[in-house]
Coordinates of C-alpha atoms and ligand atoms in Angstrom, one line a residue:
Chain B
M1180 CA -10.2 11.6 -4.1
V1181 CA -12.0 14.8 -5.2
T1182 CA -15.4 13.3 -5.4
T1183 CA -15.4 11.5 -2.0
K1184 CA -14.3 14.7 -0.3
K1185 CA -16.9 16.8 -2.1
H1186 CA -19.7 14.5 -0.9
F1187 CA -18.4 13.9 2.6
F1188 CA -21.2 15.7 4.4
S1189 CA -24.0 14.5 2.2
D1190 CA -22.7 10.9 2.7
I1191 CA -22.7 11.4 6.5
R1192 CA -26.2 12.7 6.3
V1193 CA -27.3 9.5 4.4
M1194 CA -25.5 7.3 7.0
L1195 CA -27.0 9.2 9.9
G1196 CA -30.5 8.9 8.3
R1197 CA -29.9 5.2 8.0
S1198 CA -28.9 4.5 11.6
M1199 CA -31.5 6.9 13.0
R1200 CA -34.1 4.6 11.3
H1201 CA -32.5 1.7 13.2
I1202 CA -33.2 3.6 16.4
T1203 CA -36.7 4.8 15.7
R1204 CA -37.6 1.2 14.6
S1205 CA -36.3 -0.2 17.8
M1206 CA -37.4 2.3 20.4
D1207 CA -37.1 -0.5 23.0
T1208 CA -33.3 0.1 22.9
I1209 CA -33.9 3.7 24.2
I1210 CA -36.3 2.4 26.8
T1211 CA -33.8 -0.3 27.9
V1212 CA -31.1 2.4 28.2
C1213 CA -33.4 4.6 30.3
I1214 CA -34.8 1.9 32.6
T1215 CA -31.7 1.0 34.7
P1216 CA -30.8 4.6 35.5
I1217 CA -34.4 5.5 36.4
A1218 CA -34.6 2.4 38.6
M1219 CA -31.3 3.5 40.2
M1220 CA -32.8 6.9 40.8
L1221 CA -35.9 5.4 42.4
L1222 CA -33.7 3.1 44.6
F1223 CA -31.4 5.8 45.8
I1224 CA -34.2 8.3 46.5
Y1225 CA -36.9 6.2 48.0
V1226 CA -34.9 3.4 49.6
L1227 CA -31.4 4.6 50.4
G1228 CA -32.0 8.3 50.3
G1229 CA -33.0 8.7 53.9
A1230 CA -29.8 7.1 55.1
I1231 CA -27.5 9.0 52.8
Q1232 CA -25.9 12.2 54.1
A1233 CA -25.2 14.2 50.9
G1234 CA -25.5 17.5 52.7
T1235 CA -28.3 18.7 50.5
D1236 CA -32.1 19.1 51.0
N1237 CA -32.9 17.9 47.5
Y1238 CA -31.2 14.5 46.9
V1239 CA -32.7 14.2 43.3
N1240 CA -30.8 17.3 42.4
Y1241 CA -27.6 15.8 43.8
L1242 CA -28.2 12.5 42.1
L1243 CA -29.2 13.5 38.6
P1244 CA -25.8 14.2 37.0
G1245 CA -24.4 10.8 38.0
I1246 CA -27.6 9.1 36.7
L1247 CA -27.3 10.9 33.4
L1248 CA -23.7 9.6 33.0
M1249 CA -24.8 6.1 33.8
A1250 CA -27.5 6.4 31.1
I1251 CA -24.9 7.6 28.5
A1252 CA -22.5 4.8 29.5
S1253 CA -25.1 2.2 28.8
G1254 CA -26.4 4.0 25.7
I1255 CA -23.1 3.8 23.9
A1256 CA -23.1 0.0 24.3
Y1257 CA -25.7 0.1 21.5
T1258 CA -23.3 1.9 19.2
A1259 CA -20.8 -0.9 19.7
F1260 CA -23.7 -3.3 19.1
R1261 CA -24.9 -1.6 15.9
L1262 CA -21.3 -1.4 14.5
F1263 CA -20.7 -5.0 15.3
M1264 CA -23.9 -6.0 13.5
D1265 CA -22.9 -3.9 10.4
M1266 CA -19.5 -5.6 10.3
Q1267 CA -21.2 -9.0 10.5
S1268 CA -23.9 -8.4 7.9
G1269 CA -21.5 -7.4 5.0
I1270 CA -23.2 -4.0 4.5
F1271 CA -19.8 -2.4 5.6
E1272 CA -18.1 -4.2 2.8
R1273 CA -20.7 -2.8 0.4
F1274 CA -20.1 0.7 1.7
H1275 CA -16.4 0.2 1.6
S1276 CA -16.4 -0.9 -2.0
M1277 CA -18.3 2.3 -3.0
P1278 CA -16.7 5.6 -3.7
I1279 CA -17.6 7.2 -0.4
A1280 CA -15.3 8.5 2.4
R1281 CA -14.8 5.5 4.7
S1282 CA -14.9 7.6 7.8
A1283 CA -18.4 8.7 6.8
V1284 CA -19.6 5.2 7.7
L1285 CA -18.3 5.6 11.3
W1286 CA -19.4 9.2 11.7
G1287 CA -23.0 8.1 10.8
H1288 CA -22.9 5.8 13.9
V1289 CA -21.3 8.4 16.1
L1290 CA -23.8 11.1 15.3
T1291 CA -26.6 8.6 15.8
S1292 CA -25.2 7.9 19.2
L1293 CA -25.3 11.6 20.0
V1294 CA -29.0 11.9 19.0
S1295 CA -30.2 8.7 20.8
N1296 CA -28.3 9.6 24.0
A1297 CA -29.8 13.1 23.9
I1298 CA -33.3 11.4 23.8
S1299 CA -32.5 9.2 26.8
V1300 CA -31.1 12.2 28.7
I1301 CA -34.2 14.2 28.1
V1302 CA -36.5 11.3 29.1
I1303 CA -34.5 10.9 32.4
I1304 CA -34.6 14.6 33.1
L1305 CA -38.4 14.5 32.7
V1306 CA -38.7 11.6 35.1
A1307 CA -36.4 13.4 37.5
L1308 CA -38.7 16.5 37.3
I1309 CA -41.6 14.3 38.4
M1310 CA -39.5 13.0 41.3
G1311 CA -38.8 16.5 42.5
F1312 CA -35.7 17.7 40.6
R1313 CA -35.6 21.5 40.4
S1314 CA -33.0 23.7 38.9
S1315 CA -32.6 27.5 39.0
A1316 CA -30.0 27.4 36.2
G1317 CA -30.4 29.9 33.4
I1318 CA -30.2 29.2 29.7
V1319 CA -26.4 29.6 29.5
S1320 CA -25.8 27.1 32.3
W1321 CA -28.2 24.6 30.6
L1322 CA -26.4 25.0 27.4
A1323 CA -23.1 24.4 29.2
V1324 CA -24.6 21.2 30.7
A1325 CA -25.8 20.1 27.3
G1326 CA -22.3 20.8 25.9
I1327 CA -20.6 18.8 28.6
L1328 CA -23.0 15.9 28.1
A1329 CA -22.5 15.9 24.4
L1330 CA -18.7 15.9 24.9
V1331 CA -19.0 13.0 27.3
T1332 CA -21.2 11.1 24.8
L1333 CA -18.7 11.7 22.0
A1334 CA -15.8 10.6 24.0
L1335 CA -17.5 7.4 25.2
T1336 CA -18.9 6.7 21.8
W1337 CA -15.4 6.7 20.2
I1338 CA -14.4 4.3 23.0
A1339 CA -17.4 2.1 22.0
V1340 CA -16.3 2.2 18.3
I1341 CA -13.2 0.1 19.2
P1342 CA -15.0 -3.0 20.6
G1343 CA -17.7 -2.5 17.9
L1344 CA -15.0 -3.0 15.3
T1345 CA -12.9 -5.6 16.9
A1346 CA -15.3 -7.8 19.0
K1347 CA -15.7 -11.5 18.1
S1348 CA -19.2 -11.8 19.6
I1349 CA -22.2 -9.6 20.4
D1350 CA -21.5 -9.9 24.1
G1351 CA -17.9 -8.9 23.6
A1352 CA -19.1 -5.9 21.8
S1353 CA -21.0 -4.5 24.7
A1354 CA -19.2 -5.9 27.7
F1355 CA -16.8 -3.0 27.7
S1356 CA -19.5 -0.7 28.9
Y1357 CA -20.1 -2.4 32.3
P1358 CA -17.1 -0.8 34.0
L1359 CA -18.1 2.5 32.6
I1360 CA -21.6 2.1 34.0
F1361 CA -20.3 1.4 37.4
L1362 CA -17.6 4.1 37.5
P1363 CA -20.1 6.6 39.0
F1364 CA -20.4 4.4 42.1
I1365 CA -16.8 5.2 43.0
S1366 CA -17.2 8.9 42.6
S1367 CA -19.1 11.8 44.0
A1368 CA -22.2 10.8 42.0
F1369 CA -24.2 9.3 44.8
V1370 CA -22.4 10.3 48.0
P1371 CA -19.8 13.0 48.7
T1372 CA -16.3 11.6 48.6
D1373 CA -15.4 12.8 52.1
S1374 CA -17.2 9.8 53.6
M1375 CA -15.0 7.3 51.7
P1376 CA -11.9 5.5 53.0
T1377 CA -8.6 7.2 52.0
V1378 CA -7.6 4.9 49.1
V1379 CA -11.1 4.8 47.5
R1380 CA -11.4 8.5 48.1
A1381 CA -8.1 9.2 46.3
F1382 CA -9.4 7.3 43.3
A1383 CA -12.9 8.8 43.5
E1384 CA -11.6 12.3 43.6
N1385 CA -9.2 11.9 40.7
Q1386 CA -11.3 10.0 38.2
P1387 CA -13.2 11.8 35.5
V1388 CA -16.8 11.0 36.7
T1389 CA -16.3 13.1 39.9
S1390 CA -15.2 16.3 38.1
I1391 CA -17.8 15.9 35.4
V1392 CA -20.6 15.3 37.9
D1393 CA -19.4 18.1 40.1
A1394 CA -19.3 20.5 37.2
I1395 CA -22.8 19.6 36.0
R1396 CA -24.2 19.8 39.5
T1397 CA -22.7 23.2 40.0
L1398 CA -24.1 24.5 36.8
L1399 CA -27.6 23.1 37.5
S1400 CA -27.7 24.6 41.0
N1401 CA -26.7 27.9 39.5
Q1402 CA -23.5 28.3 41.6
P1403 CA -20.3 29.9 40.2
V1404 CA -18.3 27.2 38.5
G1405 CA -14.7 26.7 39.7
S1406 CA -11.8 24.7 38.4
E1407 CA -13.8 21.5 38.2
I1408 CA -15.4 22.4 34.9
W1409 CA -11.9 22.8 33.3
I1410 CA -10.8 19.5 34.8
A1411 CA -14.0 17.9 33.5
L1412 CA -13.5 19.4 30.0
A1413 CA -9.9 18.3 30.0
W1414 CA -10.9 14.8 30.8
C1415 CA -13.6 14.7 28.1
L1416 CA -11.3 16.1 25.4
G1417 CA -8.4 13.9 26.5
I1418 CA -10.5 10.7 26.3
L1419 CA -12.2 11.9 23.1
I1420 CA -8.9 12.5 21.3
V1421 CA -7.2 9.3 22.5
A1422 CA -10.3 7.1 21.8
Y1423 CA -10.8 8.8 18.3
L1424 CA -7.2 8.2 17.3
L1425 CA -7.3 4.6 18.5
A1426 CA -10.6 3.9 16.8
M1427 CA -9.4 5.3 13.6
L1428 CA -6.2 3.2 13.8
V1429 CA -8.3 0.1 14.3
Y1430 CA -10.6 1.1 11.5
K1431 CA -7.8 1.6 9.0
R1432 CA -6.4 -1.8 9.9
K1433 CA -9.8 -3.4 9.5
A1434 CA -10.9 -1.6 6.4
L1435 CA -7.6 -1.4 4.3
Chain X
M487 CA -8.4 -0.4 -23.2
E488 CA -9.7 -3.8 -23.8
K489 CA -9.4 -5.4 -20.4
A490 CA -11.6 -4.9 -17.4
I491 CA -9.4 -6.9 -15.1
E492 CA -5.7 -7.9 -15.3
V493 CA -4.4 -10.0 -12.5
K494 CA -0.7 -11.0 -12.5
N495 CA 1.0 -13.3 -10.0
L496 CA -1.4 -12.3 -7.2
R497 CA -0.5 -13.7 -3.8
K498 CA -2.2 -13.6 -0.4
S499 CA -1.6 -15.4 2.8
F500 CA -3.6 -15.4 6.1
K501 CA -1.1 -15.8 8.9
S502 CA 1.0 -18.7 7.6
A503 CA -1.6 -20.2 5.3
A504 CA -1.0 -19.3 1.7
V505 CA -4.4 -18.9 0.0
L506 CA -3.4 -17.4 -3.3
K507 CA 0.0 -18.5 -4.6
G508 CA 0.4 -16.6 -7.8
V509 CA -3.0 -16.2 -9.6
D510 CA -3.0 -14.9 -13.2
F511 CA -6.0 -14.1 -15.3
D512 CA -7.6 -11.4 -17.5
V513 CA -11.2 -10.4 -18.0
K514 CA -12.3 -8.7 -21.1
R515 CA -14.7 -5.8 -21.1
G516 CA -18.3 -6.8 -21.5
E517 CA -17.9 -10.5 -20.8
I518 CA -19.2 -12.8 -18.1
F519 CA -16.2 -14.3 -16.3
A520 CA -16.8 -17.2 -14.0
L521 CA -14.3 -18.1 -11.3
L522 CA -14.9 -21.7 -10.4
G523 CA -13.5 -23.2 -7.2
S524 CA -14.5 -25.4 -4.3
N525 CA -15.3 -24.1 -0.9
G526 CA -12.2 -22.4 0.6
A527 CA -10.3 -22.2 -2.7
G528 CA -9.9 -18.4 -2.3
K529 CA -12.6 -17.0 -4.5
T530 CA -13.9 -14.5 -2.0
T531 CA -10.3 -13.5 -1.2
I532 CA -9.7 -12.6 -4.9
I533 CA -13.0 -10.7 -5.0
K534 CA -12.1 -8.7 -1.9
I535 CA -8.7 -7.8 -3.3
L536 CA -10.3 -6.7 -6.6
A537 CA -13.0 -4.7 -4.8
T538 CA -10.3 -2.9 -2.7
L539 CA -11.4 -4.5 0.6
L540 CA -8.2 -6.5 1.1
K541 CA -4.5 -5.7 0.3
P542 CA -2.7 -8.3 -1.7
D543 CA 0.7 -9.5 -0.4
G544 CA 2.2 -9.5 -3.9
G545 CA 1.5 -9.3 -7.6
T546 CA -0.6 -6.8 -9.3
A547 CA -4.3 -6.4 -9.9
I548 CA -5.5 -3.8 -12.4
V549 CA -9.3 -3.0 -12.5
N550 CA -10.6 -0.8 -15.3
G551 CA -7.1 0.5 -15.8
F552 CA -6.3 1.3 -12.2
D553 CA -4.1 -0.6 -9.8
V554 CA -6.3 -1.7 -6.8
A555 CA -3.6 -1.0 -4.2
A556 CA -2.4 2.4 -5.6
H557 CA -5.6 3.8 -6.9
S558 CA -8.4 2.2 -4.9
E559 CA -10.5 5.4 -5.1
H560 CA -10.6 5.2 -8.8
V561 CA -11.3 1.5 -8.8
R562 CA -14.3 2.1 -6.5
Q563 CA -15.8 4.6 -8.9
S564 CA -16.3 1.9 -11.5
I565 CA -17.2 -1.2 -9.7
S566 CA -20.0 -2.7 -7.6
L567 CA -19.8 -5.6 -5.2
T568 CA -22.4 -8.1 -4.3
G569 CA -20.7 -10.1 -1.5
Q570 CA -21.1 -13.8 -0.7
F571 CA -23.7 -13.0 2.0
A572 CA -26.5 -10.6 1.1
A573 CA -25.4 -7.1 2.1
V574 CA -28.8 -5.4 2.6
D575 CA -29.9 -3.4 5.6
E576 CA -32.4 -5.7 7.2
I577 CA -34.1 -3.0 9.2
L578 CA -34.8 -0.8 6.2
T579 CA -37.4 -1.7 3.6
G580 CA -36.4 -2.8 0.1
R581 CA -37.2 0.7 -1.2
E582 CA -35.2 2.4 1.5
N583 CA -32.2 0.2 0.8
L584 CA -32.3 1.2 -2.9
I585 CA -32.8 4.9 -2.1
M586 CA -29.9 4.9 0.3
I587 CA -27.5 3.4 -2.2
A588 CA -28.7 5.8 -4.9
K589 CA -28.0 8.7 -2.6
L590 CA -24.6 7.4 -1.8
R591 CA -23.9 7.3 -5.5
H592 CA -25.1 10.9 -5.7
L593 CA -27.7 10.3 -8.3
K594 CA -30.2 12.9 -9.3
N595 CA -33.4 11.1 -8.6
P596 CA -33.0 8.4 -6.0
R597 CA -36.7 7.7 -5.7
Q598 CA -37.1 7.1 -9.4
V599 CA -34.1 4.9 -9.5
A600 CA -35.5 2.8 -6.7
D601 CA -39.0 2.6 -8.3
D602 CA -37.4 1.4 -11.6
L603 CA -35.3 -1.3 -9.9
L604 CA -38.2 -2.5 -7.7
K605 CA -40.2 -3.0 -10.9
R606 CA -37.4 -4.7 -12.8
F607 CA -36.6 -7.1 -9.9
G608 CA -40.2 -8.0 -9.1
L609 CA -40.1 -6.4 -5.7
V610 CA -42.9 -3.9 -6.0
D611 CA -45.2 -5.7 -3.7
A612 CA -42.5 -6.1 -1.1
A613 CA -41.1 -2.7 -1.5
D614 CA -42.3 -1.3 1.8
R615 CA -41.6 -4.3 3.9
R616 CA -38.5 -4.6 5.9
A617 CA -35.8 -6.6 4.2
S618 CA -35.6 -8.9 7.2
T619 CA -39.0 -10.4 6.1
Y620 CA -37.7 -11.3 2.6
S621 CA -37.1 -14.8 1.4
G622 CA -33.5 -15.8 0.4
G623 CA -34.2 -15.2 -3.3
M624 CA -35.9 -11.8 -2.8
R625 CA -33.0 -10.7 -0.6
R626 CA -30.5 -11.7 -3.2
R627 CA -32.5 -9.8 -5.9
L628 CA -32.5 -6.7 -3.7
D629 CA -28.8 -7.2 -3.1
I630 CA -28.1 -7.4 -6.8
A631 CA -30.4 -4.5 -7.6
M632 CA -28.5 -2.4 -5.1
S633 CA -25.3 -3.2 -6.9
L634 CA -26.7 -2.0 -10.2
I635 CA -27.4 1.5 -9.0
G636 CA -25.2 4.0 -10.7
K637 CA -24.5 1.7 -13.7
P638 CA -21.0 0.5 -12.7
Q639 CA -18.9 -0.9 -15.6
L640 CA -18.0 -4.0 -13.6
I641 CA -20.0 -6.0 -11.2
F642 CA -18.6 -8.6 -8.8
L643 CA -21.0 -11.4 -7.8
D644 CA -19.6 -13.7 -5.1
E645 CA -21.5 -17.0 -5.2
P646 CA -24.8 -15.2 -6.2
T647 CA -26.9 -18.4 -6.2
T648 CA -25.4 -20.4 -3.3
G649 CA -28.2 -21.3 -0.9
L650 CA -31.0 -20.3 -3.3
D651 CA -33.8 -22.7 -4.5
P652 CA -33.8 -23.6 -8.2
E653 CA -36.4 -21.1 -9.1
A654 CA -34.6 -18.2 -7.5
R655 CA -31.3 -19.4 -9.0
I656 CA -32.8 -19.1 -12.5
E657 CA -34.1 -15.7 -11.7
V658 CA -30.6 -14.6 -10.8
W659 CA -29.2 -16.2 -13.9
N660 CA -31.6 -14.2 -16.0
V661 CA -30.5 -11.0 -14.3
V662 CA -26.9 -11.8 -15.0
K663 CA -27.6 -12.5 -18.7
E664 CA -29.5 -9.2 -18.9
L665 CA -26.6 -7.3 -17.4
A666 CA -24.1 -8.8 -19.8
N667 CA -26.4 -7.9 -22.7
S668 CA -26.4 -4.3 -21.5
G669 CA -22.6 -4.2 -21.8
T670 CA -21.7 -4.6 -18.1
T671 CA -18.7 -6.8 -17.3
V672 CA -19.7 -9.5 -14.8
F673 CA -17.2 -11.3 -12.6
L674 CA -18.8 -14.1 -10.7
T675 CA -17.7 -16.9 -8.5
T676 CA -19.4 -20.2 -8.2
Q677 CA -18.9 -23.7 -6.9
Y678 CA -21.2 -25.1 -9.6
L679 CA -19.9 -26.2 -12.9
E680 CA -23.4 -25.9 -14.3
E681 CA -23.7 -22.3 -13.3
A682 CA -20.5 -21.4 -15.1
E683 CA -21.7 -23.4 -18.1
Q684 CA -25.0 -21.6 -18.2
L685 CA -23.6 -18.1 -17.9
A686 CA -20.0 -17.6 -18.6
D687 CA -18.1 -16.5 -21.7
Q688 CA -14.8 -17.3 -19.9
I689 CA -14.3 -19.8 -17.1
A690 CA -11.3 -20.1 -14.8
I691 CA -10.8 -22.8 -12.3
L692 CA -9.0 -21.9 -9.0
H693 CA -7.4 -24.8 -7.2
E694 CA -4.8 -24.8 -4.5
G695 CA -3.9 -21.2 -4.9
R696 CA -3.6 -21.1 -8.7
I697 CA -5.7 -20.9 -11.8
I698 CA -5.3 -24.5 -13.1
V699 CA -7.3 -24.0 -16.4
S700 CA -9.0 -21.2 -18.1
G701 CA -10.8 -20.6 -21.4
T702 CA -14.2 -20.7 -23.0
L703 CA -16.5 -23.6 -22.3
E704 CA -15.5 -25.1 -25.7
E705 CA -11.9 -24.8 -24.9
L706 CA -12.3 -26.4 -21.5
K707 CA -14.3 -29.2 -23.0
K708 CA -11.5 -30.0 -25.4
L709 CA -9.2 -30.6 -22.5
F710 CA -11.3 -33.6 -21.4
P711 CA -11.5 -36.9 -23.3
P712 CA -14.2 -36.8 -26.0
A713 CA -17.7 -37.8 -24.9
K714 CA -18.7 -41.3 -25.6
V715 CA -21.9 -41.9 -27.4
E716 CA -24.3 -44.1 -25.3
Y717 CA -27.9 -44.8 -25.8
V718 CA -29.7 -44.2 -22.6
E719 CA -33.2 -43.1 -21.8
K720 CA -33.0 -39.5 -20.8
Q721 CA -34.4 -39.0 -17.3
P722 CA -35.4 -35.4 -16.5
S723 CA -33.1 -33.9 -14.0
L724 CA -34.4 -33.1 -10.6
E725 CA -34.3 -29.4 -11.5
E726 CA -36.4 -29.9 -14.6
L727 CA -38.8 -32.0 -12.7
F728 CA -39.1 -29.4 -9.9
L729 CA -39.6 -26.6 -12.4
A730 CA -42.2 -28.5 -14.4
L731 CA -44.2 -29.2 -11.3
I732 CA -44.4 -25.6 -10.3
G733 CA -45.1 -24.6 -13.9
K734 CA -41.9 -22.6 -14.6
K735 CA -40.4 -24.8 -17.3
E736 CA -40.0 -21.9 -19.7
A737 CA -37.4 -20.4 -17.5
K738 CA -34.5 -22.2 -19.2
Ligands
ADP308 N1 -9.7 -13.0 7.3 C1 -9.2 -14.3 7.2 N2 -8.3 -14.7 8.1 C2 -7.8 -16.0 8.1 N3 -8.1 -16.9 7.1 C3 -8.9 -16.5 6.1 C4 -9.5 -15.2 6.1 N4 -10.3 -15.1 5.0 C5 -10.2 -16.3 4.4 N5 -9.4 -17.1 5.1 C6 -9.1 -18.5 4.6 O1 -8.7 -18.4 3.3 C7 -9.1 -19.5 2.6 C8 -9.9 -19.0 1.3 O2 -11.1 -18.4 1.8 P1 -12.2 -17.8 0.8 O3 -11.5 -16.8 -0.1 O4 -13.3 -17.3 1.6 O5 -12.6 -19.1 -0.1 P2 -13.9 -19.3 -1.0 O6 -14.6 -18.0 -1.2 O7 -13.3 -19.8 -2.3 O8 -14.7 -20.3 -0.3 C9 -10.0 -20.3 3.5 O9 -9.2 -21.4 4.0 C10 -10.3 -19.4 4.6 O10 -10.4 -20.1 5.9
MG309 MG1 -16.4 -17.4 -0.7

């Protein structure tokens, strides 16, 4: 008991180092994660942008928050994938038969997800800058944006842990992320919700993506934030706590 | 405390299928104990229970003096598991795999530990290649090397030579003998009578959920009708032939 607790953080550091190596040795996963959102951004701006009435003179600014959420939603599928591969390879059993805190094994994957998604987010923001994204936000607003994105990543990653631990096949392990990737389409991410039919609009305005996207957009455009940021934070924390508890439950079942 | 493992009336079922129906055996400290059984007999299930990866349905299992269900943390301090399928990280190099485990065992000098093991297991040349490029035998050696880190008192080896070519098998045998000479208790499972014969101080045969016989090789041999003496020309076994051809006949 005592020894595993004492080494908890150093064990997490070793686990983080391990899965970060997995990422740096397969940079293609980060590129894959970035490509679809960037393609979406190109499509919306250069093909559909002219026809969309977003009520803004800089559509890249409008679009970016939703695109970032899409990138994170597809990025976490790799966490599920890496967990699944670990379960398959037997390396989990080795770790679990060693005197290390079992949750350290999961936390290694979760922290890795935070780092790799941060890399994709930065890459996409750089591309957006080239495409005309401009922000007047100060350092505090940017830090708030980073905080929200980190919270979103954590919440979605803990969701990803569940299929990662329970899936029967590789495809099963990542299929869960498709609905998440498409959730931004029925939100204020690409077009304002006022233009949507009543039922869709009711869904769009009350699902987490809209409040998160609106909060980030407000922060980036340096406007005073209203209640949307609290709703966004409540969503993120709520999902994070529920997903964490569920994932831990599944993990305890799996790992004795 | 004389015993490394004490198993009494161990039972385990998956859904409705009873795999272990009351298994009893003891393993003394410092011996090589071979659990022999055909495919699906429940060998891996026993190892997983003893290595605290699986809860038994009934009975008791005491490892190094600690009950596996009640004191799994203490059990984990003193054991090491080499599972049926090599549990190495394929994306890391051999050296990185060893350093990782040394760090997780909180050893003082992980790099030195890794260097020593690479030498001992003939993996120096491959040390900085990814484990995914290793042959089956190399992977198994790395796997076993990872299990030795931190000098656990008891090592579980689940079918350590299944799927290996004869040469690699003999390398693994030598490692196991060396381990036992250094005082480590070795619990291994195998499907091959010959492997048990080669290595084990004690042999137990698992069949239909129970240990049907156990004892030393001599004791087991006495259970069978005495060997008849026949004069036949001794043909070399396929294994001897193979090893002679590749010039490794000293290995036995
Ligand atoms: N997690 C599991 N769920 C259901 N059945 C299992 C599980 N693990 C093992 N079994 C079954 O238990 C039996 C014994 O398996 P195992 O211990 O792996 O045998 P061995 O290692 O001797 O080949 C097999 O019939 C196998 O199908
Ligand atoms: Mg087995």
